[in-house]
Amino acid sequence: MAKDERIYQRLTRPKVGLASYSSLWLGPDHLMLVKSTGYTEEYLRYNFSDIQAFMLGPSSRRMFWNLGWGALAFTFGILVLNGLLRHSTPIASSIGLVIVAVFFLINYLLGPSCSVFLVTRVQTVWLPIVRRGKFDRIVQRVQPLIEAAQADLQPAPEAQPTTPPIAP
Amino acid sequence: MTETAVLACPSCKRRLRETAWHDEHSGRCESCHADFEAFTFPALRNARLVPKPQAVVVADDSTCFFHAENQAEKVCESCGRFLCSVCAVPFGGNVLCPRCIAAEKAKSPTGITKRALAGAIALSLALVPLLVWPFTVITAPLTIGFVIWGWNLPGSLVRGRGRWKMVVAGLIALAQISGWCFVLYRLVRHR
């Protein structure tokens, strides 16, 4: 990558989608969504002047991860308990339990999950932002830039009603 | 709130009615009953004034290079062509015509829409054939050739060239070629 191409700052790490993974980057006057298959990258740009809104919806991501880690922790917990009841030292199960417990805690501490969409006049795009805390930090960063880019917009004129043609 | 007419629920994608909103920034969709939040910007309600071109009035008037029926109002600061108000586009602090904008975008990183990741391709070319190792007799030289050809290709716009992947792929391919040379040498020697 040439030096003059280093104009983008990363906003999110890659998030897995359908057959690809997406990440969000901040450009000089736009947001860029990078969709990568591992062998090719596609760059989708959204100018600050075109962004109408960010929409946030609920997501069950955190709950599913909690369930997954919880189920693993329960399994390891059973193995540890079984080992202790048999007066043995369940080292491997204990290590597994600790690792799973750490991941469970990390998932909990990362905060609530969400799904975020960027809205323009012609499209609504899913953004790879999955945690509410991350979204708040990103909005804090880009909101002033977007509002500055849209400072010169005027209220849209009222649409004139069309009169139907008079039948001959 | 008039903007509810154009915003859709992020969960069910149905248009949000005015009654779905609790306040300016949040509400509950009446279709799927999911809570939502909205961070809106002036572009939702406002728009940029679309310049209306002036038609040519007098035959001797200067006309737009791209629209002969429109009066020329500005000059492209790159190529000097006369432009009507539609074709005169502010770009990077200058007023340019559409062709010059396309040329500028092609030179700038902001005009790039797609890139192939040569490093990842080289690494896959070196590693994947190991699953069916006899194919490495063909793919190893191909990998070396690809590494040489693709060494100076531009890589990811955001993550760099990934030249380390090319180096690793080249080393793996060289090891494969060495292995095949050794096998060939043993075969010839045992005859």
mmCIF file of C-alpha atoms in Angstrom:
data_model
loop_
_atom_site.group_PDB
_atom_site.id
_atom_site.type_symbol
_atom_site.label_atom_id
_atom_site.label_comp_id
_atom_site.label_asym_id
_atom_site.label_seq_id
_atom_site.Cartn_x
_atom_site.Cartn_y
_atom_site.Cartn_z
ATOM 1 C CA MET A 1 0.000 0.000 0.000
ATOM 2 C CA ALA A 2 1.556 3.276 -1.057
ATOM 3 C CA LYS A 3 1.912 6.020 1.519
ATOM 4 C CA ASP A 4 -0.704 8.155 -0.218
ATOM 5 C CA GLU A 5 -3.242 5.322 0.160
ATOM 6 C CA ARG A 6 -3.053 5.385 3.952
ATOM 7 C CA ILE A 7 -5.993 7.705 4.382
ATOM 8 C CA TYR A 8 -8.335 5.379 6.215
ATOM 9 C CA GLN A 9 -8.675 4.817 9.950
ATOM 10 C CA ARG A 10 -10.199 1.620 11.237
ATOM 11 C CA LEU A 11 -13.463 1.929 13.153
ATOM 12 C CA THR A 12 -14.366 -1.750 13.604
ATOM 13 C CA ARG A 13 -12.615 -5.081 13.339
ATOM 14 C CA PRO A 14 -13.802 -7.530 10.658
ATOM 15 C CA LYS A 15 -17.164 -9.144 11.372
ATOM 16 C CA VAL A 16 -18.158 -12.373 9.671
ATOM 17 C CA GLY A 17 -21.034 -12.165 7.194
ATOM 18 C CA LEU A 18 -22.274 -14.459 4.465
ATOM 19 C CA ALA A 19 -19.160 -15.856 2.717
ATOM 20 C CA SER A 20 -17.245 -12.690 3.551
ATOM 21 C CA TYR A 21 -16.262 -10.448 6.422
ATOM 22 C CA SER A 22 -16.879 -6.731 6.738
ATOM 23 C CA SER A 23 -15.143 -3.893 8.520
ATOM 24 C CA LEU A 24 -15.846 -0.183 8.795
ATOM 25 C CA TRP A 25 -13.262 2.525 8.076
ATOM 26 C CA LEU A 26 -13.240 6.297 8.345
ATOM 27 C CA GLY A 27 -12.155 8.274 5.288
ATOM 28 C CA PRO A 28 -11.575 12.019 4.792
ATOM 29 C CA ASP A 29 -15.185 12.732 3.854
ATOM 30 C CA HIS A 30 -16.900 9.377 3.935
ATOM 31 C CA LEU A 31 -17.349 6.082 5.719
ATOM 32 C CA MET A 32 -16.039 3.037 3.889
ATOM 33 C CA LEU A 33 -17.362 -0.469 4.296
ATOM 34 C CA VAL A 34 -14.787 -3.088 3.307
ATOM 35 C CA LYS A 35 -16.176 -6.486 2.309
ATOM 36 C CA SER A 36 -13.494 -9.121 2.012
ATOM 37 C CA THR A 37 -13.621 -12.712 0.834
ATOM 38 C CA GLY A 38 -9.999 -13.286 1.811
ATOM 39 C CA TYR A 39 -8.885 -13.055 -1.817
ATOM 40 C CA THR A 40 -10.617 -9.864 -2.950
ATOM 41 C CA GLU A 41 -11.819 -6.734 -1.234
ATOM 42 C CA GLU A 42 -14.744 -4.556 -2.224
ATOM 43 C CA TYR A 43 -14.929 -0.943 -1.049
ATOM 44 C CA LEU A 44 -18.319 0.691 -0.503
ATOM 45 C CA ARG A 45 -18.222 4.393 0.319
ATOM 46 C CA TYR A 46 -20.907 6.522 1.951
ATOM 47 C CA ASN A 47 -20.303 10.252 1.858
ATOM 48 C CA PHE A 48 -21.005 12.166 5.038
ATOM 49 C CA SER A 49 -23.300 14.472 3.080
ATOM 50 C CA ASP A 50 -25.504 11.512 2.072
ATOM 51 C CA ILE A 51 -25.937 9.843 5.477
ATOM 52 C CA GLN A 52 -29.457 10.417 6.769
ATOM 53 C CA ALA A 53 -29.493 8.312 9.909
ATOM 54 C CA PHE A 54 -28.093 5.422 11.902
ATOM 55 C CA MET A 55 -30.792 2.972 12.992
ATOM 56 C CA LEU A 56 -30.212 0.689 15.955
ATOM 57 C CA GLY A 57 -32.125 -2.477 16.576
ATOM 58 C CA PRO A 58 -31.955 -5.284 19.099
ATOM 59 C CA SER A 59 -29.605 -8.210 18.688
ATOM 60 C CA SER A 60 -29.440 -11.569 20.423
ATOM 61 C CA ARG A 61 -25.737 -11.949 19.780
ATOM 62 C CA ARG A 62 -24.671 -11.425 23.369
ATOM 63 C CA MET A 63 -27.346 -13.797 24.653
ATOM 64 C CA PHE A 64 -26.339 -16.565 22.229
ATOM 65 C CA TRP A 65 -22.671 -16.233 23.121
ATOM 66 C CA ASN A 66 -23.606 -16.279 26.824
ATOM 67 C CA LEU A 67 -25.613 -19.439 26.256
ATOM 68 C CA GLY A 68 -22.751 -21.051 24.377
ATOM 69 C CA TRP A 69 -20.090 -20.190 26.921
ATOM 70 C CA GLY A 70 -22.507 -21.049 29.714
ATOM 71 C CA ALA A 71 -23.165 -24.493 28.259
ATOM 72 C CA LEU A 72 -19.424 -25.128 27.892
ATOM 73 C CA ALA A 73 -18.774 -23.890 31.421
ATOM 74 C CA PHE A 74 -21.490 -26.197 32.695
ATOM 75 C CA THR A 75 -19.928 -29.148 30.850
ATOM 76 C CA PHE A 76 -16.473 -28.415 32.196
ATOM 77 C CA GLY A 77 -17.950 -27.811 35.621
ATOM 78 C CA ILE A 78 -19.524 -31.274 35.564
ATOM 79 C CA LEU A 79 -16.188 -32.786 34.557
ATOM 80 C CA VAL A 80 -14.339 -30.936 37.323
ATOM 81 C CA LEU A 81 -16.928 -31.973 39.873
ATOM 82 C CA ASN A 82 -16.763 -35.542 38.679
ATOM 83 C CA GLY A 83 -12.997 -35.504 38.995
ATOM 84 C CA LEU A 84 -13.106 -34.042 42.479
ATOM 85 C CA LEU A 85 -15.695 -36.582 43.614
ATOM 86 C CA ARG A 86 -13.365 -39.312 42.431
ATOM 87 C CA HIS A 87 -10.537 -37.726 44.429
ATOM 88 C CA SER A 88 -8.507 -37.002 41.313
ATOM 89 C CA THR A 89 -7.037 -33.698 40.075
ATOM 90 C CA PRO A 90 -8.988 -32.620 37.021
ATOM 91 C CA ILE A 91 -6.334 -30.274 35.633
ATOM 92 C CA ALA A 92 -7.430 -30.234 32.016
ATOM 93 C CA SER A 93 -11.083 -29.716 32.884
ATOM 94 C CA SER A 94 -10.183 -26.975 35.340
ATOM 95 C CA ILE A 95 -8.122 -25.166 32.713
ATOM 96 C CA GLY A 96 -10.996 -25.530 30.279
ATOM 97 C CA LEU A 97 -13.424 -24.205 32.867
ATOM 98 C CA VAL A 98 -11.237 -21.192 33.613
ATOM 99 C CA ILE A 99 -10.791 -20.373 29.913
ATOM 100 C CA VAL A 100 -14.501 -20.638 29.226
ATOM 101 C CA ALA A 101 -15.305 -18.574 32.312
ATOM 102 C CA VAL A 102 -12.925 -15.853 31.099
ATOM 103 C CA PHE A 103 -14.604 -15.748 27.683
ATOM 104 C CA PHE A 104 -18.014 -15.657 29.357
ATOM 105 C CA LEU A 105 -16.894 -12.718 31.467
ATOM 106 C CA ILE A 106 -15.428 -10.896 28.461
ATOM 107 C CA ASN A 107 -18.657 -11.357 26.534
ATOM 108 C CA TYR A 108 -20.623 -10.002 29.475
ATOM 109 C CA LEU A 109 -18.301 -7.041 30.033
ATOM 110 C CA LEU A 110 -18.373 -6.048 26.349
ATOM 111 C CA GLY A 111 -21.901 -4.888 27.006
ATOM 112 C CA PRO A 112 -25.214 -5.223 25.173
ATOM 113 C CA SER A 113 -25.203 -6.180 21.515
ATOM 114 C CA CYS A 114 -27.057 -4.365 18.756
ATOM 115 C CA SER A 115 -27.556 -4.302 15.024
ATOM 116 C CA VAL A 116 -26.759 -1.060 13.248
ATOM 117 C CA PHE A 117 -27.931 0.183 9.868
ATOM 118 C CA LEU A 118 -26.790 3.213 7.899
ATOM 119 C CA VAL A 119 -29.606 4.963 6.046
ATOM 120 C CA THR A 120 -29.165 7.075 2.925
ATOM 121 C CA ARG A 121 -31.742 8.315 0.443
ATOM 122 C CA VAL A 122 -31.430 5.201 -1.725
ATOM 123 C CA GLN A 123 -30.311 2.389 0.548
ATOM 124 C CA THR A 124 -30.128 0.955 4.035
ATOM 125 C CA VAL A 125 -26.868 -0.818 4.784
ATOM 126 C CA TRP A 126 -25.942 -3.122 7.656
ATOM 127 C CA LEU A 127 -22.811 -1.950 9.446
ATOM 128 C CA PRO A 128 -20.410 -4.372 11.179
ATOM 129 C CA ILE A 129 -20.969 -2.823 14.614
ATOM 130 C CA VAL A 130 -22.270 -5.408 17.069
ATOM 131 C CA ARG A 131 -21.828 -3.790 20.501
ATOM 132 C CA ARG A 132 -23.630 -0.758 21.803
ATOM 133 C CA GLY A 133 -20.532 0.651 23.477
ATOM 134 C CA LYS A 134 -18.589 0.476 20.209
ATOM 135 C CA PHE A 135 -21.436 2.187 18.371
ATOM 136 C CA ASP A 136 -21.516 5.025 20.911
ATOM 137 C CA ARG A 137 -17.777 5.612 20.472
ATOM 138 C CA ILE A 138 -18.060 5.590 16.687
ATOM 139 C CA VAL A 139 -21.021 7.968 16.650
ATOM 140 C CA GLN A 140 -19.187 10.317 18.990
ATOM 141 C CA ARG A 141 -16.381 10.391 16.443
ATOM 142 C CA VAL A 142 -18.302 10.699 13.180
ATOM 143 C CA GLN A 143 -21.337 12.746 14.214
ATOM 144 C CA PRO A 144 -19.490 16.104 14.150
ATOM 145 C CA LEU A 145 -17.983 15.225 10.767
ATOM 146 C CA ILE A 146 -21.370 14.310 9.286
ATOM 147 C CA GLU A 147 -23.079 17.396 10.657
ATOM 148 C CA ALA A 148 -20.290 19.612 9.340
ATOM 149 C CA ALA A 149 -20.623 18.039 5.882
ATOM 150 C CA GLN A 150 -24.381 18.646 5.932
ATOM 151 C CA ALA A 151 -24.255 22.185 7.258
ATOM 152 C CA ASP A 152 -25.052 23.665 3.837
ATOM 153 C CA LEU A 153 -28.182 21.618 3.189
ATOM 154 C CA GLN A 154 -31.449 23.480 2.760
ATOM 155 C CA PRO A 155 -34.948 22.361 3.741
ATOM 156 C CA ALA A 156 -36.319 20.320 0.840
ATOM 157 C CA PRO A 157 -39.015 22.179 -1.154
ATOM 158 C CA GLU A 158 -42.574 20.869 -0.819
ATOM 159 C CA ALA A 159 -43.411 18.444 -3.641
ATOM 160 C CA GLN A 160 -45.927 19.990 -6.029
ATOM 161 C CA PRO A 161 -49.035 17.855 -6.489
ATOM 162 C CA THR A 162 -49.296 16.599 -10.039
ATOM 163 C CA THR A 163 -52.555 17.366 -11.797
ATOM 164 C CA PRO A 164 -54.007 14.510 -13.797
ATOM 165 C CA PRO A 165 -54.350 15.116 -17.556
ATOM 166 C CA ILE A 166 -57.751 16.310 -18.631
ATOM 167 C CA ALA A 167 -59.484 13.659 -20.714
ATOM 168 C CA PRO A 168 -60.349 14.848 -24.261
ATOM 169 C CA MET B 1 -42.210 13.437 13.099
ATOM 170 C CA THR B 2 -42.262 13.587 9.327
ATOM 171 C CA GLU B 3 -39.086 11.539 9.016
ATOM 172 C CA THR B 4 -40.842 8.425 10.257
ATOM 173 C CA ALA B 5 -42.297 8.144 6.766
ATOM 174 C CA VAL B 6 -38.874 7.326 5.333
ATOM 175 C CA LEU B 7 -37.236 5.359 8.109
ATOM 176 C CA ALA B 8 -37.705 1.609 8.415
ATOM 177 C CA CYS B 9 -37.614 -0.633 11.448
ATOM 178 C CA PRO B 10 -34.115 -2.176 11.712
ATOM 179 C CA SER B 11 -35.630 -5.505 12.735
ATOM 180 C CA CYS B 12 -38.539 -6.145 10.356
ATOM 181 C CA LYS B 13 -37.664 -3.497 7.713
ATOM 182 C CA ARG B 14 -41.247 -2.161 7.626
ATOM 183 C CA ARG B 15 -41.788 1.584 7.500
ATOM 184 C CA LEU B 16 -42.165 3.174 10.893
ATOM 185 C CA ARG B 17 -45.370 5.062 11.526
ATOM 186 C CA GLU B 18 -45.502 8.279 13.522
ATOM 187 C CA THR B 19 -47.137 6.486 16.419
ATOM 188 C CA ALA B 20 -44.129 4.155 16.723
ATOM 189 C CA TRP B 21 -41.956 6.962 18.089
ATOM 190 C CA HIS B 22 -41.670 7.670 21.816
ATOM 191 C CA ASP B 23 -39.486 10.703 21.255
ATOM 192 C CA GLU B 24 -37.116 12.083 18.612
ATOM 193 C CA HIS B 25 -34.622 9.253 18.969
ATOM 194 C CA SER B 26 -36.368 6.060 19.991
ATOM 195 C CA GLY B 27 -39.536 4.068 19.724
ATOM 196 C CA ARG B 28 -41.078 0.649 19.307
ATOM 197 C CA CYS B 29 -42.066 -0.832 15.976
ATOM 198 C CA GLU B 30 -45.773 -1.529 15.816
ATOM 199 C CA SER B 31 -45.271 -4.461 13.450
ATOM 200 C CA CYS B 32 -42.606 -6.519 15.218
ATOM 201 C CA HIS B 33 -42.681 -4.773 18.640
ATOM 202 C CA ALA B 34 -38.904 -4.399 18.629
ATOM 203 C CA ASP B 35 -37.391 -1.346 20.247
ATOM 204 C CA PHE B 36 -35.263 0.838 18.051
ATOM 205 C CA GLU B 37 -33.150 3.961 18.235
ATOM 206 C CA ALA B 38 -32.425 6.492 15.530
ATOM 207 C CA PHE B 39 -29.577 8.949 15.219
ATOM 208 C CA THR B 40 -30.731 11.319 12.478
ATOM 209 C CA PHE B 41 -28.859 13.955 10.542
ATOM 210 C CA PRO B 42 -29.935 17.051 8.585
ATOM 211 C CA ALA B 43 -29.846 15.106 5.293
ATOM 212 C CA LEU B 44 -33.014 13.289 6.382
ATOM 213 C CA ARG B 45 -35.069 16.464 6.177
ATOM 214 C CA ASN B 46 -32.895 18.760 4.073
ATOM 215 C CA ALA B 47 -31.382 18.510 0.632
ATOM 216 C CA ARG B 48 -28.714 20.204 -1.398
ATOM 217 C CA LEU B 49 -30.115 22.787 -3.790
ATOM 218 C CA VAL B 50 -30.017 21.306 -7.270
ATOM 219 C CA PRO B 51 -28.625 23.894 -9.668
ATOM 220 C CA LYS B 52 -30.905 24.582 -12.595
ATOM 221 C CA PRO B 53 -29.043 25.163 -15.842
ATOM 222 C CA GLN B 54 -29.788 28.236 -17.895
ATOM 223 C CA ALA B 55 -30.848 27.578 -21.470
ATOM 224 C CA VAL B 56 -28.985 29.324 -24.276
ATOM 225 C CA VAL B 57 -30.775 32.603 -25.026
ATOM 226 C CA VAL B 58 -28.585 34.255 -27.616
ATOM 227 C CA ALA B 59 -27.039 32.173 -30.410
ATOM 228 C CA ASP B 60 -23.554 33.589 -29.680
ATOM 229 C CA ASP B 61 -23.656 32.588 -26.014
ATOM 230 C CA SER B 62 -20.957 30.206 -24.820
ATOM 231 C CA THR B 63 -22.448 26.779 -24.316
ATOM 232 C CA CYS B 64 -21.631 23.889 -22.062
ATOM 233 C CA PHE B 65 -19.206 21.356 -23.575
ATOM 234 C CA PHE B 66 -21.464 18.451 -22.539
ATOM 235 C CA HIS B 67 -24.875 20.122 -23.051
ATOM 236 C CA ALA B 68 -25.050 22.310 -26.117
ATOM 237 C CA GLU B 69 -28.482 23.605 -25.098
ATOM 238 C CA ASN B 70 -27.224 24.998 -21.751
ATOM 239 C CA GLN B 71 -25.427 28.252 -21.182
ATOM 240 C CA ALA B 72 -21.860 27.976 -19.954
ATOM 241 C CA GLU B 73 -21.596 29.358 -16.425
ATOM 242 C CA LYS B 74 -18.263 28.050 -15.175
ATOM 243 C CA VAL B 75 -14.957 26.721 -16.474
ATOM 244 C CA CYS B 76 -13.362 23.428 -15.478
ATOM 245 C CA GLU B 77 -10.256 24.252 -13.470
ATOM 246 C CA SER B 78 -8.469 21.196 -14.802
ATOM 247 C CA CYS B 79 -9.170 21.029 -18.533
ATOM 248 C CA GLY B 80 -10.642 24.482 -19.176
ATOM 249 C CA ARG B 81 -13.911 23.240 -20.716
ATOM 250 C CA PHE B 82 -16.983 25.440 -20.419
ATOM 251 C CA LEU B 83 -19.574 23.972 -18.108
ATOM 252 C CA CYS B 84 -23.238 24.545 -17.280
ATOM 253 C CA SER B 85 -24.336 24.611 -13.627
ATOM 254 C CA VAL B 86 -25.127 20.875 -13.707
ATOM 255 C CA CYS B 87 -21.725 19.815 -15.021
ATOM 256 C CA ALA B 88 -19.706 22.209 -12.843
ATOM 257 C CA VAL B 89 -19.146 20.007 -9.781
ATOM 258 C CA PRO B 90 -17.166 21.123 -6.703
ATOM 259 C CA PHE B 91 -14.508 18.459 -6.083
ATOM 260 C CA GLY B 92 -11.605 18.687 -3.693
ATOM 261 C CA GLY B 93 -11.844 22.452 -3.465
ATOM 262 C CA ASN B 94 -11.959 22.985 -7.255
ATOM 263 C CA VAL B 95 -14.721 23.093 -9.843
ATOM 264 C CA LEU B 96 -14.237 20.220 -12.288
ATOM 265 C CA CYS B 97 -16.103 18.629 -15.160
ATOM 266 C CA PRO B 98 -17.348 15.027 -14.898
ATOM 267 C CA ARG B 99 -14.479 13.643 -16.990
ATOM 268 C CA CYS B 100 -11.819 15.328 -14.891
ATOM 269 C CA ILE B 101 -13.545 14.115 -11.746
ATOM 270 C CA ALA B 102 -13.471 10.557 -13.101
ATOM 271 C CA ALA B 103 -9.764 10.970 -13.900
ATOM 272 C CA GLU B 104 -9.044 12.361 -10.419
ATOM 273 C CA LYS B 105 -10.961 9.534 -8.779
ATOM 274 C CA ALA B 106 -9.056 6.956 -10.795
ATOM 275 C CA LYS B 107 -5.784 8.392 -9.420
ATOM 276 C CA SER B 108 -7.022 8.798 -5.862
ATOM 277 C CA PRO B 109 -7.467 5.962 -3.336
ATOM 278 C CA THR B 110 -11.046 7.122 -2.885
ATOM 279 C CA GLY B 111 -11.849 6.006 -6.451
ATOM 280 C CA ILE B 112 -10.831 2.390 -5.967
ATOM 281 C CA THR B 113 -13.797 0.022 -5.646
ATOM 282 C CA LYS B 114 -12.166 -3.382 -5.683
ATOM 283 C CA ARG B 115 -8.774 -4.988 -5.156
ATOM 284 C CA ALA B 116 -7.420 -8.508 -5.448
ATOM 285 C CA LEU B 117 -5.242 -9.626 -2.542
ATOM 286 C CA ALA B 118 -2.204 -11.092 -4.265
ATOM 287 C CA GLY B 119 -0.563 -12.174 -1.009
ATOM 288 C CA ALA B 120 -3.533 -14.277 0.046
ATOM 289 C CA ILE B 121 -3.815 -15.788 -3.429
ATOM 290 C CA ALA B 122 -0.112 -16.715 -3.452
ATOM 291 C CA LEU B 123 -0.308 -18.280 0.002
ATOM 292 C CA SER B 124 -3.354 -20.348 -0.971
ATOM 293 C CA LEU B 125 -1.633 -21.421 -4.173
ATOM 294 C CA ALA B 126 1.275 -22.681 -2.091
ATOM 295 C CA LEU B 127 -0.659 -24.320 0.755
ATOM 296 C CA VAL B 128 -3.916 -25.716 -0.625
ATOM 297 C CA PRO B 129 -2.323 -28.155 -3.125
ATOM 298 C CA LEU B 130 -0.560 -29.812 -0.165
ATOM 299 C CA LEU B 131 -3.877 -31.529 0.484
ATOM 300 C CA VAL B 132 -3.300 -33.463 -2.738
ATOM 301 C CA TRP B 133 0.487 -33.270 -2.754
ATOM 302 C CA PRO B 134 1.203 -34.627 -6.271
ATOM 303 C CA PHE B 135 -0.306 -31.404 -7.620
ATOM 304 C CA THR B 136 2.493 -29.430 -6.035
ATOM 305 C CA VAL B 137 4.724 -30.419 -8.954
ATOM 306 C CA ILE B 138 2.599 -27.998 -11.007
ATOM 307 C CA THR B 139 1.531 -25.461 -8.421
ATOM 308 C CA ALA B 140 4.954 -24.865 -6.856
ATOM 309 C CA PRO B 141 6.444 -23.289 -10.015
ATOM 310 C CA LEU B 142 3.144 -21.479 -10.566
ATOM 311 C CA THR B 143 3.418 -20.021 -7.099
ATOM 312 C CA ILE B 144 6.953 -18.802 -7.713
ATOM 313 C CA GLY B 145 5.839 -17.232 -10.985
ATOM 314 C CA PHE B 146 2.863 -15.596 -9.301
ATOM 315 C CA VAL B 147 5.012 -14.221 -6.500
ATOM 316 C CA ILE B 148 7.421 -12.664 -9.033
ATOM 317 C CA TRP B 149 4.621 -11.295 -11.193
ATOM 318 C CA GLY B 150 2.502 -10.044 -8.324
ATOM 319 C CA TRP B 151 5.285 -8.630 -6.144
ATOM 320 C CA ASN B 152 4.539 -5.030 -7.084
ATOM 321 C CA LEU B 153 0.785 -5.349 -7.382
ATOM 322 C CA PRO B 154 -1.134 -2.999 -5.080
ATOM 323 C CA GLY B 155 -2.559 -4.829 -2.113
ATOM 324 C CA SER B 156 -5.392 -4.057 0.249
ATOM 325 C CA LEU B 157 -6.357 -0.409 0.437
ATOM 326 C CA VAL B 158 -6.622 -0.638 4.202
ATOM 327 C CA ARG B 159 -4.295 -3.453 5.295
ATOM 328 C CA GLY B 160 -1.278 -3.051 3.053
ATOM 329 C CA ARG B 161 0.298 -5.312 0.425
ATOM 330 C CA GLY B 162 0.712 -8.360 2.598
ATOM 331 C CA ARG B 163 4.170 -8.988 1.151
ATOM 332 C CA TRP B 164 5.010 -11.261 4.048
ATOM 333 C CA LYS B 165 2.419 -13.662 2.632
ATOM 334 C CA MET B 166 4.181 -13.546 -0.734
ATOM 335 C CA VAL B 167 7.518 -14.273 0.958
ATOM 336 C CA VAL B 168 6.077 -17.212 2.906
ATOM 337 C CA ALA B 169 4.348 -18.547 -0.217
ATOM 338 C CA GLY B 170 7.594 -18.269 -2.156
ATOM 339 C CA LEU B 171 9.548 -20.103 0.535
ATOM 340 C CA ILE B 172 6.956 -22.884 0.723
ATOM 341 C CA ALA B 173 6.991 -23.229 -3.070
ATOM 342 C CA LEU B 174 10.799 -23.370 -3.073
ATOM 343 C CA ALA B 175 10.682 -26.092 -0.420
ATOM 344 C CA GLN B 176 8.193 -28.032 -2.550
ATOM 345 C CA ILE B 177 10.377 -27.674 -5.653
ATOM 346 C CA SER B 178 13.417 -28.804 -3.639
ATOM 347 C CA GLY B 179 11.450 -31.810 -2.460
ATOM 348 C CA TRP B 180 10.527 -32.753 -5.994
ATOM 349 C CA CYS B 181 14.116 -32.303 -7.157
ATOM 350 C CA PHE B 182 15.251 -34.594 -4.386
ATOM 351 C CA VAL B 183 12.654 -37.204 -5.340
ATOM 352 C CA LEU B 184 13.702 -36.988 -8.981
ATOM 353 C CA TYR B 185 17.374 -37.307 -8.050
ATOM 354 C CA ARG B 186 16.692 -40.439 -6.000
ATOM 355 C CA LEU B 187 14.635 -41.976 -8.805
ATOM 356 C CA VAL B 188 17.342 -41.322 -11.390
ATOM 357 C CA ARG B 189 20.093 -42.551 -9.093
ATOM 358 C CA HIS B 190 18.345 -45.810 -8.287
ATOM 359 C CA ARG B 191 18.026 -46.660 -11.957
#
